[in-house]
mmCIF file of C-alpha atoms and ligand atoms in Angstrom:
data_model
loop_
_atom_site.group_PDB
_atom_site.id
_atom_site.type_symbol
_atom_site.label_atom_id
_atom_site.label_comp_id
_atom_site.label_asym_id
_atom_site.label_seq_id
_atom_site.Cartn_x
_atom_site.Cartn_y
_atom_site.Cartn_z
ATOM 1 C CA UNK B 168 -24.213 -15.302 8.894
ATOM 2 C CA UNK B 169 -26.210 -14.949 5.710
ATOM 3 C CA UNK B 170 -25.034 -12.312 3.184
ATOM 4 C CA UNK B 171 -26.430 -8.795 2.940
ATOM 5 C CA UNK B 172 -29.083 -7.953 0.328
ATOM 6 C CA UNK B 173 -28.266 -4.849 -1.748
ATOM 7 C CA UNK B 174 -31.210 -3.219 -3.531
ATOM 8 C CA UNK B 175 -30.486 -1.693 -6.945
ATOM 9 C CA UNK B 176 -31.679 1.891 -6.352
ATOM 10 C CA UNK B 177 -32.519 4.167 -9.266
ATOM 11 C CA UNK B 178 -30.884 2.502 -12.291
ATOM 12 C CA UNK B 179 -30.103 5.908 -13.827
ATOM 13 C CA UNK B 180 -28.097 6.906 -10.758
ATOM 14 C CA UNK B 181 -24.693 5.863 -9.455
ATOM 15 C CA UNK B 182 -25.955 2.818 -7.537
ATOM 16 C CA UNK B 183 -25.331 0.245 -10.279
ATOM 17 C CA UNK B 184 -21.730 1.309 -10.758
ATOM 18 C CA UNK B 185 -21.103 1.295 -6.996
ATOM 19 C CA UNK B 186 -22.381 -2.282 -6.787
ATOM 20 C CA UNK B 187 -20.320 -3.290 -9.833
ATOM 21 C CA UNK B 188 -17.155 -1.654 -8.510
ATOM 22 C CA UNK B 189 -17.414 -2.996 -4.975
ATOM 23 C CA UNK B 190 -18.158 -6.494 -6.288
ATOM 24 C CA UNK B 191 -15.068 -6.313 -8.526
ATOM 25 C CA UNK B 192 -12.921 -5.051 -5.615
ATOM 26 C CA UNK B 193 -14.733 -7.005 -2.932
ATOM 27 C CA UNK B 194 -11.774 -8.162 -0.859
ATOM 28 C CA UNK B 195 -12.477 -7.108 2.726
ATOM 29 C CA UNK B 196 -16.145 -6.310 2.049
ATOM 30 C CA UNK B 197 -18.822 -8.392 3.764
ATOM 31 C CA UNK B 198 -20.616 -10.925 1.557
ATOM 32 C CA UNK B 199 -23.591 -9.498 -0.324
ATOM 33 C CA UNK B 200 -25.993 -10.307 -3.126
ATOM 34 C CA UNK B 201 -27.665 -7.888 -5.506
ATOM 35 C CA UNK B 202 -31.397 -7.424 -5.879
ATOM 36 C CA UNK B 203 -32.122 -5.984 -9.302
ATOM 37 C CA UNK B 204 -31.383 -6.432 -12.971
ATOM 38 C CA UNK B 205 -28.210 -8.417 -13.833
ATOM 39 C CA UNK B 206 -28.076 -6.975 -17.373
ATOM 40 C CA UNK B 207 -28.033 -3.451 -15.967
ATOM 41 C CA UNK B 208 -25.219 -4.494 -13.639
ATOM 42 C CA UNK B 209 -23.260 -5.910 -16.607
ATOM 43 C CA UNK B 210 -23.702 -2.637 -18.498
ATOM 44 C CA UNK B 211 -22.505 -0.686 -15.442
ATOM 45 C CA UNK B 212 -19.430 -2.949 -15.206
ATOM 46 C CA UNK B 213 -18.692 -2.387 -18.893
ATOM 47 C CA UNK B 214 -19.007 1.387 -18.519
ATOM 48 C CA UNK B 215 -16.357 1.193 -15.768
ATOM 49 C CA UNK B 216 -14.132 -0.959 -17.969
ATOM 50 C CA UNK B 217 -14.511 -3.912 -15.612
ATOM 51 C CA UNK B 218 -14.848 -7.529 -16.670
ATOM 52 C CA UNK B 219 -18.466 -8.728 -16.697
ATOM 53 C CA UNK B 220 -19.216 -10.472 -13.398
ATOM 54 C CA UNK B 221 -20.205 -14.133 -13.461
ATOM 55 C CA UNK B 222 -23.791 -14.151 -12.214
ATOM 56 C CA UNK B 223 -25.956 -16.711 -10.461
ATOM 57 C CA UNK B 224 -29.435 -15.343 -11.181
ATOM 58 C CA UNK B 225 -32.251 -16.540 -8.930
ATOM 59 C CA UNK B 226 -35.864 -15.685 -8.301
ATOM 60 C CA UNK B 227 -35.942 -17.238 -4.832
ATOM 61 C CA UNK B 228 -33.536 -15.906 -2.173
ATOM 62 C CA UNK B 229 -33.456 -19.364 -0.585
ATOM 63 C CA UNK B 230 -31.444 -20.492 -3.641
ATOM 64 C CA UNK B 231 -28.335 -18.316 -3.242
ATOM 65 C CA UNK B 232 -25.240 -19.929 -4.742
ATOM 66 C CA UNK B 233 -22.248 -20.683 -2.520
ATOM 67 C CA UNK B 234 -19.415 -19.999 -5.012
ATOM 68 C CA UNK B 235 -17.512 -16.942 -3.745
ATOM 69 C CA UNK B 236 -16.492 -16.013 -7.317
ATOM 70 C CA UNK B 237 -20.087 -15.809 -8.541
ATOM 71 C CA UNK B 238 -22.285 -12.754 -7.985
ATOM 72 C CA UNK B 239 -25.729 -13.810 -6.735
ATOM 73 C CA UNK B 240 -28.514 -11.700 -8.203
ATOM 74 C CA UNK B 241 -32.123 -11.886 -7.072
ATOM 75 C CA UNK B 242 -33.775 -11.003 -10.336
ATOM 76 C CA UNK B 243 -35.874 -7.829 -10.576
ATOM 77 C CA UNK B 244 -35.880 -6.874 -14.273
ATOM 78 C CA UNK B 245 -35.997 -3.277 -15.475
ATOM 79 C CA UNK B 246 -38.866 -2.319 -17.762
ATOM 80 C CA UNK B 247 -36.478 -0.382 -20.008
ATOM 81 C CA UNK B 248 -32.692 -0.147 -20.403
ATOM 82 C CA UNK B 249 -31.340 2.601 -18.126
ATOM 83 C CA UNK B 250 -29.742 5.802 -19.389
ATOM 84 C CA UNK B 251 -27.263 7.076 -16.805
ATOM 85 C CA UNK B 252 -28.265 10.508 -15.557
ATOM 86 C CA UNK B 253 -31.747 10.350 -17.066
ATOM 87 C CA UNK B 254 -34.162 8.788 -14.585
ATOM 88 C CA UNK B 255 -37.332 7.394 -16.081
ATOM 89 C CA UNK B 256 -40.488 6.622 -14.098
ATOM 90 C CA UNK B 257 -40.983 3.577 -16.342
ATOM 91 C CA UNK B 258 -38.373 1.835 -14.141
ATOM 92 C CA UNK B 259 -39.972 2.957 -10.867
ATOM 93 C CA UNK B 260 -41.767 -0.350 -10.288
ATOM 94 C CA UNK B 261 -38.487 -2.258 -10.585
ATOM 95 C CA UNK B 262 -36.766 0.189 -8.220
ATOM 96 C CA UNK B 263 -39.543 -0.270 -5.662
ATOM 97 C CA UNK B 264 -39.682 -4.032 -6.299
ATOM 98 C CA UNK B 265 -35.967 -4.381 -5.525
ATOM 99 C CA UNK B 266 -36.481 -2.726 -2.126
ATOM 100 C CA UNK B 267 -39.472 -4.982 -1.445
ATOM 101 C CA UNK B 268 -37.617 -8.147 -2.401
ATOM 102 C CA UNK B 269 -34.459 -7.250 -0.476
ATOM 103 C CA UNK B 270 -36.599 -6.555 2.588
ATOM 104 C CA UNK B 271 -38.537 -9.786 2.125
ATOM 105 C CA UNK B 272 -35.249 -11.713 1.906
ATOM 106 C CA UNK B 273 -34.096 -10.213 5.210
ATOM 107 C CA UNK B 274 -37.466 -10.828 6.886
ATOM 108 C CA UNK B 275 -37.328 -14.464 5.790
ATOM 109 C CA UNK B 276 -33.785 -14.898 7.161
ATOM 110 C CA UNK B 277 -32.063 -15.274 3.760
ATOM 111 C CA UNK B 278 -30.144 -12.030 4.264
ATOM 112 C CA UNK B 279 -28.671 -10.650 7.496
ATOM 113 C CA UNK B 280 -29.668 -7.113 6.532
ATOM 114 C CA UNK B 281 -30.526 -4.752 3.693
ATOM 115 C CA UNK B 282 -28.270 -2.112 2.149
ATOM 116 C CA UNK B 283 -30.199 0.163 -0.173
ATOM 117 C CA UNK B 284 -28.598 1.999 -3.087
ATOM 118 C CA UNK B 285 -30.010 5.503 -3.624
ATOM 119 C CA UNK B 286 -33.427 6.267 -5.057
ATOM 120 C CA UNK B 287 -34.811 9.584 -6.268
ATOM 121 C CA UNK B 288 -38.007 10.184 -4.392
ATOM 122 C CA UNK B 289 -39.365 12.580 -7.001
ATOM 123 C CA UNK B 290 -39.156 9.833 -9.661
ATOM 124 C CA UNK B 291 -40.921 7.291 -7.449
ATOM 125 C CA UNK B 292 -43.637 9.747 -6.485
ATOM 126 C CA UNK B 293 -44.670 9.892 -10.125
ATOM 127 C CA UNK B 294 -45.313 6.120 -9.783
ATOM 128 C CA UNK B 295 -47.520 6.599 -6.700
ATOM 129 C CA UNK B 296 -44.843 5.651 -4.195
ATOM 130 C CA UNK B 297 -46.617 6.846 -1.098
ATOM 131 C CA UNK B 298 -43.603 7.106 1.207
ATOM 132 C CA UNK B 299 -41.082 9.910 1.810
ATOM 133 C CA UNK B 300 -38.174 7.453 1.388
ATOM 134 C CA UNK B 301 -36.744 4.009 2.149
ATOM 135 C CA UNK B 302 -36.898 4.704 5.880
ATOM 136 C CA UNK B 303 -40.676 4.870 6.067
ATOM 137 C CA UNK B 304 -41.223 2.289 3.281
ATOM 138 C CA UNK B 305 -39.127 -0.400 4.975
ATOM 139 C CA UNK B 306 -40.752 0.428 8.327
ATOM 140 C CA UNK B 307 -44.098 -0.177 6.607
ATOM 141 C CA UNK B 308 -42.922 -3.473 5.078
ATOM 142 C CA UNK B 309 -41.796 -4.727 8.502
ATOM 143 C CA UNK B 310 -44.578 -3.253 10.622
ATOM 144 C CA UNK B 311 -46.169 -6.600 11.507
ATOM 145 C CA UNK B 312 -42.902 -8.267 12.512
ATOM 146 C CA UNK B 313 -42.253 -8.862 16.193
ATOM 147 C CA UNK B 314 -40.050 -6.196 17.738
ATOM 148 C CA UNK B 315 -39.737 -6.109 21.520
ATOM 149 C CA UNK B 316 -38.123 -2.666 21.707
ATOM 150 C CA UNK B 317 -39.252 0.862 20.827
ATOM 151 C CA UNK B 318 -40.314 0.753 17.184
ATOM 152 C CA UNK B 319 -38.879 3.227 14.682
ATOM 153 C CA UNK B 320 -38.213 4.316 12.141
ATOM 154 C CA UNK B 321 -35.702 6.919 13.160
ATOM 155 C CA UNK B 322 -33.143 8.061 10.596
ATOM 156 C CA UNK B 323 -29.554 8.248 11.803
ATOM 157 C CA UNK B 324 -26.498 9.258 9.820
ATOM 158 C CA UNK B 325 -23.421 7.745 11.364
ATOM 159 C CA UNK B 326 -19.811 8.647 10.584
ATOM 160 C CA UNK B 327 -16.523 7.938 12.341
ATOM 161 C CA UNK B 328 -16.748 10.997 14.627
ATOM 162 C CA UNK B 329 -20.460 11.832 14.643
ATOM 163 C CA UNK B 330 -23.794 10.038 14.853
ATOM 164 C CA UNK B 331 -26.804 12.258 14.294
ATOM 165 C CA UNK B 332 -30.418 11.088 14.567
ATOM 166 C CA UNK B 333 -33.394 13.079 13.307
ATOM 167 C CA UNK B 334 -36.512 13.868 15.332
ATOM 168 C CA UNK B 335 -38.268 14.817 12.084
ATOM 169 C CA UNK B 336 -37.100 13.445 8.747
ATOM 170 C CA UNK B 337 -38.435 14.676 5.407
ATOM 171 C CA UNK B 338 -40.740 17.220 7.028
ATOM 172 C CA UNK B 339 -41.166 20.584 5.293
ATOM 173 C CA UNK B 340 -39.437 23.198 7.424
ATOM 174 C CA UNK B 341 -42.657 25.134 8.077
ATOM 175 C CA UNK B 342 -44.197 22.021 9.652
ATOM 176 C CA UNK B 343 -41.284 21.150 11.920
ATOM 177 C CA UNK B 344 -42.314 23.015 15.100
ATOM 178 C CA UNK B 345 -45.803 21.485 15.095
ATOM 179 C CA UNK B 346 -44.321 18.012 14.558
ATOM 180 C CA UNK B 347 -42.117 18.279 17.619
ATOM 181 C CA UNK B 348 -44.369 16.950 20.348
ATOM 182 C CA UNK B 349 -43.158 15.699 23.732
ATOM 183 C CA UNK B 350 -44.252 12.190 22.732
ATOM 184 C CA UNK B 351 -42.186 12.319 19.537
ATOM 185 C CA UNK B 352 -39.052 13.519 21.345
ATOM 186 C CA UNK B 353 -39.455 10.797 23.996
ATOM 187 C CA UNK B 354 -39.931 8.097 21.325
ATOM 188 C CA UNK B 355 -36.879 9.229 19.387
ATOM 189 C CA UNK B 356 -34.757 9.381 22.547
ATOM 190 C CA UNK B 357 -35.692 5.811 23.487
ATOM 191 C CA UNK B 358 -35.152 4.476 19.963
ATOM 192 C CA UNK B 359 -31.745 6.155 19.730
ATOM 193 C CA UNK B 360 -30.664 4.941 23.178
ATOM 194 C CA UNK B 361 -31.765 1.360 22.547
ATOM 195 C CA UNK B 362 -30.090 1.309 19.113
ATOM 196 C CA UNK B 363 -26.802 2.613 20.519
ATOM 197 C CA UNK B 364 -26.815 -0.299 22.977
ATOM 198 C CA UNK B 365 -28.180 -3.026 20.704
ATOM 199 C CA UNK B 366 -26.686 -2.200 17.308
ATOM 200 C CA UNK B 367 -23.538 -0.264 18.209
ATOM 201 C CA UNK B 368 -22.561 -2.029 21.443
ATOM 202 C CA UNK B 369 -22.418 1.179 23.545
ATOM 203 C CA UNK B 370 -23.356 -0.021 27.019
ATOM 204 C CA UNK B 371 -24.106 3.351 28.628
ATOM 205 C CA UNK B 372 -24.913 5.714 25.751
ATOM 206 C CA UNK B 373 -24.764 9.491 26.166
ATOM 207 C CA UNK B 374 -27.202 11.469 24.034
ATOM 208 C CA UNK B 375 -27.138 15.147 23.102
ATOM 209 C CA UNK B 376 -30.079 17.163 21.771
ATOM 210 C CA UNK B 377 -30.081 20.261 19.569
ATOM 211 C CA UNK B 378 -32.278 23.210 20.399
ATOM 212 C CA UNK B 379 -34.794 24.317 17.802
ATOM 213 C CA UNK B 380 -34.339 28.064 18.226
ATOM 214 C CA UNK B 381 -31.183 30.175 18.123
ATOM 215 C CA UNK B 382 -29.300 29.766 21.429
ATOM 216 C CA UNK B 383 -31.772 27.010 22.362
ATOM 217 C CA UNK B 384 -34.392 29.726 22.904
ATOM 218 C CA UNK B 385 -32.337 31.989 25.221
ATOM 219 C CA UNK B 386 -34.463 31.066 28.257
ATOM 220 C CA UNK B 387 -37.661 31.564 26.287
ATOM 221 C CA UNK B 388 -36.823 35.024 24.941
ATOM 222 C CA UNK B 389 -36.423 33.786 21.358
ATOM 223 C CA UNK B 390 -38.686 30.762 21.248
ATOM 224 C CA UNK B 391 -40.365 28.536 23.807
ATOM 225 C CA UNK B 392 -40.196 25.030 22.263
ATOM 226 C CA UNK B 393 -37.199 24.102 24.428
ATOM 227 C CA UNK B 394 -39.022 25.081 27.645
ATOM 228 C CA UNK B 395 -42.488 23.814 26.725
ATOM 229 C CA UNK B 396 -41.715 20.624 24.781
ATOM 230 C CA UNK B 397 -38.118 19.513 24.299
ATOM 231 C CA UNK B 398 -36.619 19.801 27.784
ATOM 232 C CA UNK B 399 -39.679 18.298 29.544
ATOM 233 C CA UNK B 400 -39.414 15.328 27.156
ATOM 234 C CA UNK B 401 -35.700 15.069 27.943
ATOM 235 C CA UNK B 402 -36.490 15.152 31.683
ATOM 236 C CA UNK B 403 -38.868 12.196 31.170
ATOM 237 C CA UNK B 404 -36.119 10.300 29.355
ATOM 238 C CA UNK B 405 -33.690 11.022 32.201
ATOM 239 C CA UNK B 406 -36.297 9.722 34.640
ATOM 240 C CA UNK B 407 -36.260 6.467 32.635
ATOM 241 C CA UNK B 408 -32.500 6.278 33.181
ATOM 242 C CA UNK B 409 -31.133 7.636 29.896
ATOM 243 C CA UNK B 410 -28.047 9.870 30.015
ATOM 244 C CA UNK B 411 -29.430 12.699 27.909
ATOM 245 C CA UNK B 412 -28.633 16.372 28.329
ATOM 246 C CA UNK B 413 -31.024 19.319 27.968
ATOM 247 C CA UNK B 414 -31.205 20.909 24.523
ATOM 248 C CA UNK B 415 -28.168 23.006 23.673
ATOM 249 C CA UNK B 416 -27.509 25.633 20.996
ATOM 250 C CA UNK B 417 -27.331 23.618 17.782
ATOM 251 C CA UNK B 418 -24.600 25.853 16.343
ATOM 252 C CA UNK B 419 -22.237 24.861 19.173
ATOM 253 C CA UNK B 420 -22.965 21.127 19.302
ATOM 254 C CA UNK B 421 -20.880 19.876 16.388
ATOM 255 C CA UNK B 422 -17.294 21.029 17.036
ATOM 256 C CA UNK B 423 -14.747 18.484 18.293
ATOM 257 C CA UNK B 424 -15.068 19.162 22.007
ATOM 258 C CA UNK B 425 -18.867 19.149 21.879
ATOM 259 C CA UNK B 426 -18.915 15.875 19.923
ATOM 260 C CA UNK B 427 -16.801 14.294 22.657
ATOM 261 C CA UNK B 428 -19.661 14.830 25.151
ATOM 262 C CA UNK B 429 -22.152 12.475 23.445
ATOM 263 C CA UNK B 430 -22.310 9.181 21.544
ATOM 264 C CA UNK B 431 -25.155 10.446 19.349
ATOM 265 C CA UNK B 432 -26.970 13.735 19.011
ATOM 266 C CA UNK B 433 -30.626 14.247 18.137
ATOM 267 C CA UNK B 434 -31.203 16.993 15.580
ATOM 268 C CA UNK B 435 -34.736 18.315 15.317
ATOM 269 C CA UNK B 436 -34.970 18.604 11.539
ATOM 270 C CA UNK B 437 -33.265 17.242 8.428
ATOM 271 C CA UNK B 438 -30.752 19.920 7.520
ATOM 272 C CA UNK B 439 -29.888 20.745 11.137
ATOM 273 C CA UNK B 440 -28.347 17.298 11.414
ATOM 274 C CA UNK B 441 -27.387 16.435 7.867
ATOM 275 C CA UNK B 442 -25.420 19.594 7.095
ATOM 276 C CA UNK B 443 -22.844 18.934 9.835
ATOM 277 C CA UNK B 444 -22.502 15.214 9.133
ATOM 278 C CA UNK B 445 -22.280 15.569 5.364
ATOM 279 C CA UNK B 446 -19.727 18.363 5.851
ATOM 280 C CA UNK B 447 -17.599 16.220 8.141
ATOM 281 C CA UNK B 448 -18.199 12.799 6.627
ATOM 282 C CA UNK B 449 -19.748 12.992 3.126
ATOM 283 C CA UNK B 450 -17.462 10.197 1.908
ATOM 284 C CA UNK B 451 -17.815 7.764 4.742
ATOM 285 C CA UNK B 452 -21.033 8.359 6.672
ATOM 286 C CA UNK B 453 -23.845 5.820 6.566
ATOM 287 C CA UNK B 454 -27.581 6.318 6.668
ATOM 288 C CA UNK B 455 -29.017 3.769 9.111
ATOM 289 C CA UNK B 456 -32.616 3.174 10.108
ATOM 290 C CA UNK B 457 -33.041 2.693 13.857
ATOM 291 C CA UNK B 458 -35.782 0.720 15.554
ATOM 292 C CA UNK B 459 -36.529 -1.770 12.777
ATOM 293 C CA UNK B 460 -36.846 -5.549 13.146
ATOM 294 C CA UNK B 461 -34.324 -5.884 10.294
ATOM 295 C CA UNK B 462 -30.957 -4.208 9.776
ATOM 296 C CA UNK B 463 -31.038 -1.509 7.086
ATOM 297 C CA UNK B 464 -28.286 0.869 6.020
ATOM 298 C CA UNK B 465 -27.539 2.970 2.948
ATOM 299 C CA UNK B 466 -24.787 5.252 1.687
ATOM 300 C CA UNK B 467 -25.322 8.826 2.901
ATOM 301 C CA UNK B 468 -25.388 10.313 -0.594
ATOM 302 C CA UNK B 469 -28.085 10.361 -3.237
ATOM 303 C CA UNK B 470 -28.400 9.211 -6.823
ATOM 304 C CA UNK B 471 -25.656 11.505 -8.206
ATOM 305 C CA UNK B 472 -27.398 11.831 -11.582
ATOM 306 C CA UNK B 473 -24.888 14.510 -12.618
ATOM 307 C CA UNK B 474 -22.009 11.993 -12.540
ATOM 308 C CA UNK B 475 -23.808 8.697 -13.220
ATOM 309 C CA UNK B 476 -22.140 6.377 -15.720
ATOM 310 C CA UNK B 477 -18.924 8.419 -15.795
ATOM 311 C CA UNK B 478 -16.859 6.349 -13.363
ATOM 312 C CA UNK B 479 -16.515 9.325 -11.002
ATOM 313 C CA UNK B 480 -18.650 8.037 -8.138
ATOM 314 C CA UNK B 481 -16.729 7.186 -4.976
ATOM 315 C CA UNK B 482 -17.720 3.917 -3.330
ATOM 316 C CA UNK B 483 -16.504 4.727 0.205
ATOM 317 C CA UNK B 484 -19.918 5.432 1.703
ATOM 318 C CA UNK B 485 -21.411 2.305 0.114
ATOM 319 C CA UNK B 486 -18.525 0.253 1.498
ATOM 320 C CA UNK B 487 -19.100 1.834 4.914
ATOM 321 C CA UNK B 488 -22.828 1.005 4.640
ATOM 322 C CA UNK B 489 -22.004 -2.650 3.947
ATOM 323 C CA UNK B 490 -19.563 -2.780 6.851
ATOM 324 C CA UNK B 491 -21.979 -1.111 9.261
ATOM 325 C CA UNK B 492 -24.892 -3.377 8.309
ATOM 326 C CA UNK B 493 -22.670 -6.430 8.793
ATOM 327 C CA UNK B 494 -21.456 -5.195 12.175
ATOM 328 C CA UNK B 495 -25.035 -4.465 13.295
ATOM 329 C CA UNK B 496 -26.142 -7.931 12.206
ATOM 330 C CA UNK B 497 -23.252 -9.430 14.188
ATOM 331 C CA UNK B 498 -24.268 -7.392 17.246
ATOM 332 C CA UNK B 499 -27.851 -8.637 16.948
ATOM 333 C CA UNK B 500 -26.721 -12.236 16.414
ATOM 334 C CA UNK B 501 -24.634 -12.072 19.607
ATOM 335 C CA UNK B 502 -27.495 -10.663 21.735
HETATM 336 N N1 NAD F 872 -30.357 6.924 0.396
HETATM 337 C C1 NAD F 872 -31.019 7.507 -0.596
HETATM 338 O O1 NAD F 872 -31.794 6.855 -1.290
HETATM 339 C C2 NAD F 872 -30.809 8.976 -0.869
HETATM 340 C C3 NAD F 872 -29.997 9.776 -0.055
HETATM 341 C C4 NAD F 872 -29.865 11.145 -0.361
HETATM 342 C C5 NAD F 872 -30.508 11.672 -1.478
HETATM 343 N N2 NAD F 872 -31.283 10.844 -2.242
HETATM 344 C C6 NAD F 872 -31.938 11.327 -3.473
HETATM 345 O O2 NAD F 872 -30.926 11.613 -4.421
HETATM 346 C C7 NAD F 872 -31.404 12.615 -5.320
HETATM 347 C C8 NAD F 872 -30.310 13.628 -5.550
HETATM 348 O O3 NAD F 872 -30.052 14.310 -4.340
HETATM 349 P P1 NAD F 872 -28.915 15.382 -4.136
HETATM 350 O O4 NAD F 872 -28.504 15.947 -5.459
HETATM 351 O O5 NAD F 872 -29.348 16.278 -3.048
HETATM 352 O O6 NAD F 872 -27.688 14.570 -3.520
HETATM 353 P P2 NAD F 872 -26.573 13.645 -4.167
HETATM 354 O O7 NAD F 872 -25.887 13.036 -2.996
HETATM 355 O O8 NAD F 872 -27.115 12.718 -5.179
HETATM 356 O O9 NAD F 872 -25.560 14.613 -4.928
HETATM 357 C C9 NAD F 872 -24.951 15.738 -4.318
HETATM 358 C C10 NAD F 872 -23.578 15.986 -4.963
HETATM 359 O O10 NAD F 872 -22.657 15.015 -4.481
HETATM 360 C C11 NAD F 872 -22.095 14.270 -5.571
HETATM 361 N N3 NAD F 872 -22.008 12.876 -5.167
HETATM 362 C C12 NAD F 872 -23.002 12.130 -4.613
HETATM 363 N N4 NAD F 872 -22.575 10.897 -4.361
HETATM 364 C C13 NAD F 872 -21.299 10.827 -4.774
HETATM 365 C C14 NAD F 872 -20.304 9.781 -4.781
HETATM 366 N N5 NAD F 872 -20.552 8.556 -4.310
HETATM 367 N N6 NAD F 872 -19.083 10.057 -5.305
HETATM 368 C C15 NAD F 872 -18.811 11.293 -5.784
HETATM 369 N N7 NAD F 872 -19.699 12.325 -5.783
HETATM 370 C C16 NAD F 872 -20.925 12.093 -5.277
HETATM 371 C C17 NAD F 872 -23.049 14.453 -6.738
HETATM 372 O O11 NAD F 872 -22.395 14.290 -7.969
HETATM 373 C C18 NAD F 872 -23.592 15.860 -6.485
HETATM 374 O O12 NAD F 872 -22.719 16.795 -7.036
HETATM 375 C C19 NAD F 872 -32.677 13.179 -4.686
HETATM 376 O O13 NAD F 872 -33.769 12.740 -5.428
HETATM 377 C C20 NAD F 872 -32.723 12.574 -3.288
HETATM 378 O O14 NAD F 872 -34.026 12.248 -2.891
HETATM 379 C C21 NAD F 872 -31.424 9.520 -1.985
HETATM 380 N N1 4TP F 873 -32.437 12.084 4.116
HETATM 381 C C1 4TP F 873 -31.487 11.221 3.491
HETATM 382 C C2 4TP F 873 -30.327 12.015 3.060
HETATM 383 O O1 4TP F 873 -30.492 13.151 2.686
HETATM 384 O O2 4TP F 873 -29.237 11.478 3.037
HETATM 385 C C3 4TP F 873 -32.046 10.550 2.306
HETATM 386 O O3 4TP F 873 -32.987 11.318 1.649
HETATM 387 C C4 4TP F 873 -32.380 9.123 2.450
HETATM 388 O O4 4TP F 873 -33.684 8.821 2.804
HETATM 389 P P1 4TP F 873 -34.164 7.324 2.842
HETATM 390 O O5 4TP F 873 -33.052 6.521 3.465
HETATM 391 O O6 4TP F 873 -35.373 7.342 3.704
HETATM 392 O O7 4TP F 873 -34.464 6.946 1.448
#
């Protein structure tokens, strides 16, 4: 298989040092190349006290070098030298360009998938980045590519004992109930079920769903979304053959015994799903985009500006993101 493409992320965050560290300690990691600025990567290596990597810098992903001791870099230069912990919108175009070029490399078959290092959305918004995050941006970049299954994007965070998918992603809390239509819940259920089969090799996936209201609405006494929208959508999914249970109280769906009843659970809004997974698996969960024609994963954490450049950032989640993207690409190659 071709290597993975790793996009640089915000150069003021911890992404550069994660790439530098994992390259230096790459034994056991899947092959990957970097999409970004090689000088920034050298500076990150130096800050960690690591030897400067030997680079093969290219502007065409078809020209990746084959020497395992050389770090391939698809060149996306920064506009200005980074200052760890101090993001600057002047580098936003390079941050966005790295995501575009990594995605283009995967679409063209030069990479088996994309692993994105973290971006700060607020910084990119100042540069007119019109997307809530990578998830929607990469879906946009791949929207014209053939995809025979239900098309995402759906955000999933996947850890060793929990996979949680989101029915709404970066939606302001006040807008969540109106965003939860039957059609949306049905789409998300299909995308999650197909991804569990295709990308995770689970032949007969079992899916759980969180209620929106306390106690999943208590039979309509404290909210009717479960009765009017969520459970009818779930019934439609069951009629299609999916093993998906009616919405249950979200507060009781994440303990050990509850997690044993499903392969993935659909949470209805960002923090409902991300609080439990980041509590259980902050160090080793992976953010994965479901329903895309290309494989895309990311560490579960953000830019870590408060610790950037200090050598404190743990690389476990980035390593897990590389491993998961590689495994998904293998699954797709076998299909
Ligand atoms: N995949 C992504 O691109 C992604 C994911 C989440 C958040 N973000 C962005 O990151 C920015 C900061 O978000 P935040 O502060 O909520 O979350 P964060 O994950 O950056 O930081 C939360 C806390 O965890 C610590 N931390 C994060 N990663 C770590 C690591 N690898 N090792 C050790 N400690 C680590 C940080 O130092 C901080 O104290 C936001 O702009 C957000 O949009 C991006
Ligand atoms: N919601 C994610 C999280 O909190 O971990 C994160 O913001 C990443 O979003 P994108 O992968 O869409 O950039």
